[in-house]
mmCIF file of C-alpha atoms and ligand atoms in Angstrom:
data_model
loop_
_atom_site.group_PDB
_atom_site.id
_atom_site.type_symbol
_atom_site.label_atom_id
_atom_site.label_comp_id
_atom_site.label_asym_id
_atom_site.label_seq_id
_atom_site.Cartn_x
_atom_site.Cartn_y
_atom_site.Cartn_z
ATOM 1 C CA UNK Z 283 4.616 -27.820 -13.193
ATOM 2 C CA UNK Z 284 6.868 -25.053 -14.540
ATOM 3 C CA UNK Z 285 9.003 -23.474 -11.842
ATOM 4 C CA UNK Z 286 8.616 -19.689 -11.985
ATOM 5 C CA UNK Z 287 10.678 -18.969 -8.891
ATOM 6 C CA UNK Z 288 13.607 -16.602 -8.856
ATOM 7 C CA UNK Z 289 15.814 -14.732 -6.435
ATOM 8 C CA UNK Z 290 15.989 -10.976 -6.287
ATOM 9 C CA UNK Z 291 18.305 -9.047 -3.927
ATOM 10 C CA UNK Z 292 19.004 -12.353 -2.230
ATOM 11 C CA UNK Z 293 15.292 -12.877 -1.508
ATOM 12 C CA UNK Z 294 13.387 -15.900 -2.703
ATOM 13 C CA UNK Z 295 10.381 -14.982 -4.899
ATOM 14 C CA UNK Z 296 7.817 -17.481 -6.132
ATOM 15 C CA UNK Z 297 7.839 -15.735 -9.513
ATOM 16 C CA UNK Z 298 9.529 -12.727 -11.160
ATOM 17 C CA UNK Z 299 6.477 -10.428 -11.319
ATOM 18 C CA UNK Z 300 6.770 -7.617 -8.778
ATOM 19 C CA UNK Z 301 4.171 -4.906 -8.158
ATOM 20 C CA UNK Z 302 6.180 -1.689 -8.348
ATOM 21 C CA UNK Z 303 5.675 1.433 -6.275
ATOM 22 C CA UNK Z 304 2.306 3.054 -7.050
ATOM 23 C CA UNK Z 305 -0.904 4.087 -5.279
ATOM 24 C CA UNK Z 306 -1.822 0.365 -5.348
ATOM 25 C CA UNK Z 307 0.954 -0.488 -2.944
ATOM 26 C CA UNK Z 308 -0.048 2.242 -0.546
ATOM 27 C CA UNK Z 309 -3.093 0.516 0.898
ATOM 28 C CA UNK Z 310 -3.037 -2.535 3.063
ATOM 29 C CA UNK Z 311 -6.086 -4.133 1.376
ATOM 30 C CA UNK Z 312 -4.501 -3.799 -2.039
ATOM 31 C CA UNK Z 313 -1.263 -5.315 -0.808
ATOM 32 C CA UNK Z 314 -3.255 -8.381 0.318
ATOM 33 C CA UNK Z 315 -5.050 -8.503 -3.030
ATOM 34 C CA UNK Z 316 -1.756 -8.258 -4.926
ATOM 35 C CA UNK Z 317 -0.508 -11.277 -3.015
ATOM 36 C CA UNK Z 318 -3.729 -13.164 -3.818
ATOM 37 C CA UNK Z 319 -3.273 -12.272 -7.501
ATOM 38 C CA UNK Z 320 0.072 -14.054 -7.264
ATOM 39 C CA UNK Z 321 2.792 -11.397 -7.485
ATOM 40 C CA UNK Z 322 6.223 -12.503 -6.263
ATOM 41 C CA UNK Z 323 6.890 -9.362 -4.193
ATOM 42 C CA UNK Z 324 5.813 -5.756 -3.883
ATOM 43 C CA UNK Z 325 7.541 -2.419 -3.685
ATOM 44 C CA UNK Z 326 5.620 -0.089 -1.408
ATOM 45 C CA UNK Z 327 4.895 3.404 -2.711
ATOM 46 C CA UNK Z 328 7.687 5.798 -1.778
ATOM 47 C CA UNK Z 329 8.295 7.777 1.303
ATOM 48 C CA UNK Z 330 9.231 11.135 -0.204
ATOM 49 C CA UNK Z 331 12.042 13.464 0.816
ATOM 50 C CA UNK Z 332 9.548 16.339 0.779
ATOM 51 C CA UNK Z 333 7.291 14.507 3.240
ATOM 52 C CA UNK Z 334 10.207 13.899 5.545
ATOM 53 C CA UNK Z 335 11.369 17.524 5.353
ATOM 54 C CA UNK Z 336 7.840 18.811 5.966
ATOM 55 C CA UNK Z 337 7.541 16.441 8.918
ATOM 56 C CA UNK Z 338 10.758 17.728 10.482
ATOM 57 C CA UNK Z 339 9.688 21.348 9.876
ATOM 58 C CA UNK Z 340 6.404 20.612 11.658
ATOM 59 C CA UNK Z 341 8.262 18.977 14.508
ATOM 60 C CA UNK Z 342 10.591 21.945 14.764
ATOM 61 C CA UNK Z 343 7.599 24.284 14.864
ATOM 62 C CA UNK Z 344 5.984 22.227 17.540
ATOM 63 C CA UNK Z 345 9.157 22.466 19.602
ATOM 64 C CA UNK Z 346 9.221 26.202 18.910
ATOM 65 C CA UNK Z 347 5.713 26.426 20.461
ATOM 66 C CA UNK Z 348 3.797 26.864 17.285
ATOM 67 C CA UNK Z 349 5.624 29.807 15.787
ATOM 68 C CA UNK Z 350 5.733 29.372 12.045
ATOM 69 C CA UNK Z 351 9.489 29.669 11.825
ATOM 70 C CA UNK Z 352 9.704 28.466 8.229
ATOM 71 C CA UNK Z 353 6.525 29.768 6.594
ATOM 72 C CA UNK Z 354 8.026 29.793 3.123
ATOM 73 C CA UNK Z 355 9.273 26.265 3.451
ATOM 74 C CA UNK Z 356 5.849 25.056 4.520
ATOM 75 C CA UNK Z 357 4.012 26.660 1.626
ATOM 76 C CA UNK Z 358 6.589 25.045 -0.621
ATOM 77 C CA UNK Z 359 5.033 21.648 0.132
ATOM 78 C CA UNK Z 360 1.304 22.425 0.025
ATOM 79 C CA UNK Z 361 0.115 19.286 -1.746
ATOM 80 C CA UNK Z 362 1.816 16.634 0.289
ATOM 81 C CA UNK Z 363 -1.156 14.915 1.864
ATOM 82 C CA UNK Z 364 -2.575 14.151 -1.580
ATOM 83 C CA UNK Z 365 -0.045 11.457 -2.359
ATOM 84 C CA UNK Z 366 2.000 10.424 0.567
ATOM 85 C CA UNK Z 367 1.606 9.308 4.078
ATOM 86 C CA UNK Z 368 4.073 10.493 6.699
ATOM 87 C CA UNK Z 369 6.906 8.385 8.076
ATOM 88 C CA UNK Z 370 4.980 6.927 11.033
ATOM 89 C CA UNK Z 371 2.049 5.490 9.048
ATOM 90 C CA UNK Z 372 4.574 4.316 6.446
ATOM 91 C CA UNK Z 373 6.479 2.278 9.002
ATOM 92 C CA UNK Z 374 3.181 0.884 10.324
ATOM 93 C CA UNK Z 375 2.218 -0.139 6.791
ATOM 94 C CA UNK Z 376 5.478 -2.090 6.496
ATOM 95 C CA UNK Z 377 4.762 -3.864 9.786
ATOM 96 C CA UNK Z 378 1.186 -4.690 8.791
ATOM 97 C CA UNK Z 379 2.230 -5.947 5.364
ATOM 98 C CA UNK Z 380 4.943 -8.130 6.882
ATOM 99 C CA UNK Z 381 2.573 -9.529 9.522
ATOM 100 C CA UNK Z 382 -0.104 -10.575 7.098
ATOM 101 C CA UNK Z 383 1.636 -11.581 3.882
ATOM 102 C CA UNK Z 384 4.356 -14.081 3.106
ATOM 103 C CA UNK Z 385 5.888 -12.392 0.053
ATOM 104 C CA UNK Z 386 8.920 -10.100 0.325
ATOM 105 C CA UNK Z 387 8.047 -6.469 1.064
ATOM 106 C CA UNK Z 388 10.380 -3.891 -0.449
ATOM 107 C CA UNK Z 389 10.089 -0.379 0.955
ATOM 108 C CA UNK Z 390 10.895 2.696 -1.130
ATOM 109 C CA UNK Z 391 12.599 5.984 -0.332
ATOM 110 C CA UNK Z 392 12.358 8.812 -2.854
ATOM 111 C CA UNK Z 393 15.249 11.205 -2.416
ATOM 112 C CA UNK Z 394 16.466 14.258 -4.306
ATOM 113 C CA UNK Z 395 19.537 15.284 -2.333
ATOM 114 C CA UNK Z 396 21.909 13.959 0.331
ATOM 115 C CA UNK Z 397 20.184 14.075 3.698
ATOM 116 C CA UNK Z 398 19.216 11.923 6.600
ATOM 117 C CA UNK Z 399 18.453 8.925 4.442
ATOM 118 C CA UNK Z 400 20.473 6.606 6.593
ATOM 119 C CA UNK Z 401 18.166 7.285 9.581
ATOM 120 C CA UNK Z 402 15.004 6.625 7.604
ATOM 121 C CA UNK Z 403 16.509 3.552 6.013
ATOM 122 C CA UNK Z 404 17.281 2.220 9.503
ATOM 123 C CA UNK Z 405 13.674 2.814 10.639
ATOM 124 C CA UNK Z 406 12.467 1.029 7.528
ATOM 125 C CA UNK Z 407 14.740 -1.924 8.292
ATOM 126 C CA UNK Z 408 13.570 -2.030 11.920
ATOM 127 C CA UNK Z 409 9.951 -2.111 10.751
ATOM 128 C CA UNK Z 410 10.679 -5.382 9.007
ATOM 129 C CA UNK Z 411 11.066 -4.501 5.319
ATOM 130 C CA UNK Z 412 12.958 -7.193 3.438
ATOM 131 C CA UNK Z 413 14.724 -4.728 1.158
ATOM 132 C CA UNK Z 414 14.770 -1.082 0.206
ATOM 133 C CA UNK Z 415 14.437 0.562 -3.189
ATOM 134 C CA UNK Z 416 16.047 3.980 -3.327
ATOM 135 C CA UNK Z 417 14.604 6.259 -5.962
ATOM 136 C CA UNK Z 418 16.874 9.249 -6.505
ATOM 137 C CA UNK Z 419 14.788 11.636 -8.549
ATOM 138 C CA UNK Z 420 16.420 14.951 -9.399
ATOM 139 C CA UNK Z 421 15.901 17.355 -12.249
ATOM 140 C CA UNK Z 422 19.185 19.233 -12.597
ATOM 141 C CA UNK Z 423 18.413 22.805 -13.674
ATOM 142 C CA UNK Z 424 21.652 24.623 -12.833
ATOM 143 C CA UNK Z 425 23.951 24.883 -15.888
ATOM 144 C CA UNK Z 426 26.936 25.054 -13.542
ATOM 145 C CA UNK Z 427 26.269 21.614 -12.084
ATOM 146 C CA UNK Z 428 28.176 18.991 -14.064
ATOM 147 C CA UNK Z 429 27.051 15.460 -14.817
ATOM 148 C CA UNK Z 430 29.882 14.153 -12.622
ATOM 149 C CA UNK Z 431 28.549 16.190 -9.698
ATOM 150 C CA UNK Z 432 25.049 14.773 -10.221
ATOM 151 C CA UNK Z 433 26.499 11.265 -10.282
ATOM 152 C CA UNK Z 434 28.698 11.866 -7.235
ATOM 153 C CA UNK Z 435 25.665 13.038 -5.289
ATOM 154 C CA UNK Z 436 23.765 9.925 -6.307
ATOM 155 C CA UNK Z 437 26.656 7.752 -5.238
ATOM 156 C CA UNK Z 438 26.909 9.576 -1.890
ATOM 157 C CA UNK Z 439 23.215 8.990 -1.129
ATOM 158 C CA UNK Z 440 23.492 5.308 -2.088
ATOM 159 C CA UNK Z 441 26.624 4.824 0.022
ATOM 160 C CA UNK Z 442 25.060 6.485 3.101
ATOM 161 C CA UNK Z 443 21.996 4.295 2.903
ATOM 162 C CA UNK Z 444 23.830 1.055 2.130
ATOM 163 C CA UNK Z 445 26.205 1.549 5.039
ATOM 164 C CA UNK Z 446 23.313 2.188 7.411
ATOM 165 C CA UNK Z 447 21.338 -0.988 6.807
ATOM 166 C CA UNK Z 448 21.872 -4.697 6.427
ATOM 167 C CA UNK Z 449 18.873 -5.289 4.208
ATOM 168 C CA UNK Z 450 19.653 -5.220 0.492
ATOM 169 C CA UNK Z 451 19.259 -1.919 -1.342
ATOM 170 C CA UNK Z 452 18.241 -1.472 -4.978
ATOM 171 C CA UNK Z 453 18.621 1.871 -6.756
ATOM 172 C CA UNK Z 454 15.942 3.029 -9.172
ATOM 173 C CA UNK Z 455 17.804 4.855 -11.915
ATOM 174 C CA UNK Z 456 16.769 7.476 -14.405
ATOM 175 C CA UNK Z 457 17.465 6.737 -18.087
ATOM 176 C CA UNK Z 458 19.009 10.187 -18.567
ATOM 177 C CA UNK Z 459 22.609 9.590 -17.518
ATOM 178 C CA UNK Z 460 25.314 9.941 -20.176
ATOM 179 C CA UNK Z 461 26.651 6.478 -19.401
ATOM 180 C CA UNK Z 462 24.149 4.030 -17.910
ATOM 181 C CA UNK Z 463 26.773 1.250 -17.492
ATOM 182 C CA UNK Z 464 29.106 3.599 -15.590
ATOM 183 C CA UNK Z 465 26.343 4.793 -13.271
ATOM 184 C CA UNK Z 466 25.187 1.204 -12.712
ATOM 185 C CA UNK Z 467 28.753 0.211 -11.819
ATOM 186 C CA UNK Z 468 29.168 3.241 -9.530
ATOM 187 C CA UNK Z 469 26.028 2.576 -7.507
ATOM 188 C CA UNK Z 470 26.926 -1.106 -7.281
ATOM 189 C CA UNK Z 471 30.331 -0.162 -5.879
ATOM 190 C CA UNK Z 472 28.551 2.172 -3.447
ATOM 191 C CA UNK Z 473 26.783 -0.909 -2.072
ATOM 192 C CA UNK Z 474 23.607 -1.396 -4.118
ATOM 193 C CA UNK Z 475 22.662 -5.019 -4.738
ATOM 194 C CA UNK Z 476 20.028 -4.144 -7.322
ATOM 195 C CA UNK Z 477 19.447 -1.676 -10.147
ATOM 196 C CA UNK Z 478 15.882 -0.865 -11.125
ATOM 197 C CA UNK Z 479 15.613 0.466 -14.682
ATOM 198 C CA UNK Z 480 14.094 2.977 -15.200
ATOM 199 C CA UNK Z 481 12.334 5.685 -13.309
ATOM 200 C CA UNK Z 482 9.501 7.300 -15.312
ATOM 201 C CA UNK Z 483 9.361 11.044 -14.978
ATOM 202 C CA UNK Z 484 6.195 12.991 -14.946
ATOM 203 C CA UNK Z 485 6.247 15.290 -17.981
ATOM 204 C CA UNK Z 486 4.671 18.724 -17.666
ATOM 205 C CA UNK Z 487 2.770 19.849 -20.774
ATOM 206 C CA UNK Z 488 2.063 23.377 -22.003
ATOM 207 C CA UNK Z 489 -1.560 24.471 -22.324
ATOM 208 C CA UNK Z 490 -1.710 26.913 -25.244
ATOM 209 C CA UNK Z 491 -5.224 28.112 -24.318
ATOM 210 C CA UNK Z 492 -4.505 29.044 -20.725
ATOM 211 C CA UNK Z 493 -0.823 29.726 -21.508
ATOM 212 C CA UNK Z 494 0.167 27.697 -18.501
ATOM 213 C CA UNK Z 495 2.155 24.632 -17.545
ATOM 214 C CA UNK Z 496 -0.029 21.620 -16.838
ATOM 215 C CA UNK Z 497 1.130 18.673 -14.806
ATOM 216 C CA UNK Z 498 0.661 15.332 -16.568
ATOM 217 C CA UNK Z 499 1.076 11.855 -15.260
ATOM 218 C CA UNK Z 500 0.168 9.287 -17.868
ATOM 219 C CA UNK Z 501 0.254 5.542 -17.552
ATOM 220 C CA UNK Z 502 2.960 3.801 -19.540
ATOM 221 C CA UNK Z 503 2.638 2.157 -22.941
ATOM 222 C CA UNK Z 504 4.229 -1.202 -23.872
ATOM 223 C CA UNK Z 505 6.665 0.639 -26.207
ATOM 224 C CA UNK Z 506 8.453 2.001 -23.148
ATOM 225 C CA UNK Z 507 9.731 -1.485 -22.448
ATOM 226 C CA UNK Z 508 12.144 -1.370 -25.399
ATOM 227 C CA UNK Z 509 14.479 1.179 -23.801
ATOM 228 C CA UNK Z 510 14.633 -0.984 -20.673
ATOM 229 C CA UNK Z 511 15.243 -4.212 -22.575
ATOM 230 C CA UNK Z 512 18.221 -2.733 -24.398
ATOM 231 C CA UNK Z 513 19.873 -1.500 -21.214
ATOM 232 C CA UNK Z 514 19.105 -4.659 -19.245
ATOM 233 C CA UNK Z 515 20.667 -6.673 -22.084
ATOM 234 C CA UNK Z 516 23.750 -4.430 -22.053
ATOM 235 C CA UNK Z 517 24.354 -4.067 -18.317
ATOM 236 C CA UNK Z 518 23.169 -7.401 -16.912
ATOM 237 C CA UNK Z 519 26.278 -9.341 -18.029
ATOM 238 C CA UNK Z 520 28.589 -6.511 -16.973
ATOM 239 C CA UNK Z 521 27.592 -5.725 -13.390
ATOM 240 C CA UNK Z 522 26.961 -8.012 -10.486
ATOM 241 C CA UNK Z 523 23.826 -6.276 -9.148
ATOM 242 C CA UNK Z 524 20.412 -7.803 -9.877
ATOM 243 C CA UNK Z 525 18.452 -5.994 -12.570
ATOM 244 C CA UNK Z 526 14.765 -5.163 -12.206
ATOM 245 C CA UNK Z 527 12.876 -3.739 -15.169
ATOM 246 C CA UNK Z 528 10.098 -1.228 -14.566
ATOM 247 C CA UNK Z 529 8.301 0.609 -17.373
ATOM 248 C CA UNK Z 530 6.114 -0.851 -20.101
ATOM 249 C CA UNK Z 531 5.591 -4.319 -18.615
ATOM 250 C CA UNK Z 532 1.957 -4.977 -19.552
ATOM 251 C CA UNK Z 533 1.654 -8.656 -20.566
ATOM 252 C CA UNK Z 534 3.016 -12.092 -19.774
ATOM 253 C CA UNK Z 535 5.260 -11.949 -22.827
ATOM 254 C CA UNK Z 536 6.824 -8.768 -21.435
ATOM 255 C CA UNK Z 537 7.892 -10.688 -18.318
ATOM 256 C CA UNK Z 538 9.535 -13.218 -20.641
ATOM 257 C CA UNK Z 539 11.357 -10.431 -22.516
ATOM 258 C CA UNK Z 540 12.681 -8.926 -19.266
ATOM 259 C CA UNK Z 541 14.065 -12.288 -18.131
ATOM 260 C CA UNK Z 542 15.530 -13.001 -21.584
ATOM 261 C CA UNK Z 543 17.330 -9.634 -21.451
ATOM 262 C CA UNK Z 544 18.896 -10.657 -18.143
ATOM 263 C CA UNK Z 545 16.609 -9.048 -15.544
ATOM 264 C CA UNK Z 546 15.809 -10.947 -12.363
ATOM 265 C CA UNK Z 547 12.340 -9.447 -12.068
ATOM 266 C CA UNK Z 548 9.764 -7.538 -14.121
ATOM 267 C CA UNK Z 549 7.881 -4.819 -12.277
ATOM 268 C CA UNK Z 550 4.388 -3.623 -13.083
ATOM 269 C CA UNK Z 551 2.318 -0.576 -12.130
ATOM 270 C CA UNK Z 552 0.418 0.956 -15.088
ATOM 271 C CA UNK Z 553 -1.064 -2.320 -16.349
ATOM 272 C CA UNK Z 554 -2.516 -3.017 -12.892
ATOM 273 C CA UNK Z 555 -3.772 0.542 -12.467
ATOM 274 C CA UNK Z 556 -5.475 0.241 -15.865
ATOM 275 C CA UNK Z 557 -6.790 -3.327 -15.780
ATOM 276 C CA UNK Z 558 -7.114 -3.997 -12.066
ATOM 277 C CA UNK Z 559 -5.046 -6.036 -9.652
ATOM 278 C CA UNK Z 560 -6.327 -9.362 -10.994
ATOM 279 C CA UNK Z 561 -4.466 -8.632 -14.245
ATOM 280 C CA UNK Z 562 -1.315 -9.817 -12.430
ATOM 281 C CA UNK Z 563 -2.651 -13.389 -12.455
ATOM 282 C CA UNK Z 564 -3.436 -13.107 -16.189
ATOM 283 C CA UNK Z 565 0.130 -11.949 -16.868
ATOM 284 C CA UNK Z 566 1.581 -14.773 -14.806
ATOM 285 C CA UNK Z 567 -0.576 -17.340 -16.592
ATOM 286 C CA UNK Z 568 0.581 -15.984 -19.978
ATOM 287 C CA UNK Z 569 4.193 -16.185 -18.819
ATOM 288 C CA UNK Z 570 3.755 -19.757 -17.587
ATOM 289 C CA UNK Z 571 2.129 -20.749 -20.900
ATOM 290 C CA UNK Z 572 5.022 -19.229 -22.855
ATOM 291 C CA UNK Z 573 7.528 -21.314 -20.887
ATOM 292 C CA UNK Z 574 5.454 -24.479 -21.302
ATOM 293 C CA UNK Z 575 5.114 -23.956 -25.041
ATOM 294 C CA UNK Z 576 8.902 -23.661 -25.258
ATOM 295 C CA UNK Z 577 9.189 -26.918 -23.314
ATOM 296 C CA UNK Z 578 11.024 -25.218 -20.435
ATOM 297 C CA UNK Z 579 10.891 -26.440 -16.852
ATOM 298 C CA UNK Z 580 11.850 -23.173 -15.199
ATOM 299 C CA UNK Z 581 11.956 -19.428 -15.810
ATOM 300 C CA UNK Z 582 15.632 -19.440 -14.812
ATOM 301 C CA UNK Z 583 16.488 -21.427 -17.962
ATOM 302 C CA UNK Z 584 15.874 -18.383 -20.166
ATOM 303 C CA UNK Z 585 17.448 -15.701 -18.004
ATOM 304 C CA UNK Z 586 19.977 -13.656 -19.937
ATOM 305 C CA UNK Z 587 19.457 -15.783 -23.039
ATOM 306 C CA UNK Z 588 19.155 -12.583 -25.101
ATOM 307 C CA UNK Z 589 21.554 -10.388 -23.151
ATOM 308 C CA UNK Z 590 24.145 -8.620 -25.229
ATOM 309 C CA UNK Z 591 26.877 -11.119 -24.357
ATOM 310 C CA UNK Z 592 24.659 -14.104 -25.188
ATOM 311 C CA UNK Z 593 23.212 -13.165 -28.556
ATOM 312 C CA UNK Z 594 24.862 -14.111 -31.842
ATOM 313 C CA UNK Z 595 24.818 -10.466 -32.963
ATOM 314 C CA UNK Z 596 25.760 -8.197 -30.015
ATOM 315 C CA UNK Z 597 25.728 -5.194 -32.357
ATOM 316 C CA UNK Z 598 21.926 -5.535 -32.513
ATOM 317 C CA UNK Z 599 21.931 -3.439 -29.344
ATOM 318 C CA UNK Z 600 24.344 -0.836 -30.694
ATOM 319 C CA UNK Z 601 24.768 1.914 -33.245
ATOM 320 C CA UNK Z 602 25.826 -0.346 -36.112
ATOM 321 C CA UNK Z 603 22.353 -1.764 -36.333
ATOM 322 C CA UNK Z 604 20.810 1.691 -36.365
ATOM 323 C CA UNK Z 605 22.736 2.639 -39.502
ATOM 324 C CA UNK Z 606 21.674 -0.623 -41.150
ATOM 325 C CA UNK Z 607 18.035 -0.099 -40.161
ATOM 326 C CA UNK Z 608 17.598 3.465 -41.389
ATOM 327 C CA UNK Z 609 19.290 2.726 -44.690
ATOM 328 C CA UNK Z 610 16.905 -0.201 -45.296
ATOM 329 C CA UNK Z 611 13.747 1.723 -44.333
HETATM 330 C C1 FMN K 1231 0.364 6.983 -10.202
HETATM 331 C C2 FMN K 1231 1.774 6.489 -10.058
HETATM 332 C C3 FMN K 1231 2.434 6.626 -8.841
HETATM 333 C C4 FMN K 1231 3.749 6.197 -8.708
HETATM 334 N N1 FMN K 1231 4.375 6.308 -7.492
HETATM 335 C C5 FMN K 1231 5.674 5.923 -7.367
HETATM 336 C C6 FMN K 1231 6.357 6.009 -6.122
HETATM 337 O O1 FMN K 1231 5.799 6.365 -5.083
HETATM 338 N N2 FMN K 1231 7.665 5.660 -6.100
HETATM 339 C C7 FMN K 1231 8.328 5.187 -7.198
HETATM 340 O O2 FMN K 1231 9.521 4.864 -7.097
HETATM 341 N N3 FMN K 1231 7.683 5.043 -8.378
HETATM 342 C C8 FMN K 1231 6.398 5.395 -8.480
HETATM 343 N N4 FMN K 1231 5.756 5.243 -9.679
HETATM 344 C C9 FMN K 1231 6.493 4.651 -10.821
HETATM 345 C C10 FMN K 1231 6.203 3.152 -10.933
HETATM 346 O O3 FMN K 1231 6.685 2.450 -9.799
HETATM 347 C C11 FMN K 1231 6.866 2.533 -12.165
HETATM 348 O O4 FMN K 1231 8.264 2.572 -12.027
HETATM 349 C C12 FMN K 1231 6.506 3.252 -13.445
HETATM 350 O O5 FMN K 1231 5.129 3.594 -13.487
HETATM 351 C C13 FMN K 1231 6.828 2.395 -14.671
HETATM 352 O O6 FMN K 1231 6.166 1.161 -14.626
HETATM 353 P P1 FMN K 1231 4.812 0.848 -15.446
HETATM 354 O O7 FMN K 1231 5.093 0.998 -16.877
HETATM 355 O O8 FMN K 1231 4.462 -0.558 -15.054
HETATM 356 O O9 FMN K 1231 3.815 1.840 -14.955
HETATM 357 C C14 FMN K 1231 4.429 5.632 -9.818
HETATM 358 C C15 FMN K 1231 3.732 5.469 -11.038
HETATM 359 C C16 FMN K 1231 2.434 5.875 -11.157
HETATM 360 C C17 FMN K 1231 1.737 5.671 -12.483
#
């Protein structure tokens, strides 16, 4: 039998397919079903900075005997209950998932600015999470804020959280940094043991009939994997953190590509939201078949086989190949 097992953030996983943070990992029943479908681990949906701020505003108001001391701040977060659950139910979900499953449970914090992340990370650790994924999601809009400042802030958040907990921390990065390898190195030096590439941003559209901005959240397409494969292939031999790929993983062959590029795990959300949770077992079966057809005994045998340092033509990942390609089109 082909051995699919791997390690990720020092945790032992029976295979490299991880259910990434999504509405599917928000409900206890689905978490059980994801384990039955065979995933190696799950990342719970995120606890959002806005939820935590709103919670502390409510607490403050309660202490202030109900006076709405921050009315503007409260109306700033009107839609919170639609996605998230507050910190208490979140911690209970971690406990319940740990009690009734045997796969690693990775919690997720979604931050935008330095704050009390260390405290929440500690609560998450105490609730039994095996690891924490930190998703730092900011949209810099101020022309006076430099890229170095954005990166320093990221590093500060990562350092605070990593110093506060003993469980391993992975950082979910955006693809929009000027130098992905530098940022990966910086967060690793700040204490992260894993880098999750990449965050997918919701893209607002413009409605030309209503002349308004419309929020859009679309599921991913398999093409999105290519960006991740390139960067996993480039950074995996250069930094010591484990790489997780998230974005565009839809089939068993995509898991194989992630591992070939040097990732430890392949994460999936859209394909399960689209095809149902049982699609995870289909993907795993396809991955197993691929390894068998290649005559391989374990998934580990192919890890990093097509990383930039391992391939015969490392320039395939760089600009030189681009020039060659467009001139031959
Ligand atoms: C509806 C929806 C909700 C999501 N919620 C979260 C979240 O709470 N935290 C997070 O870090 N990522 C969240 N994501 C991003 C996914 O975890 C994943 O990184 C992204 O969708 C790319 O993977 P995919 O191509 O398999 O969908 C969400 C994605 C979707 C589609």
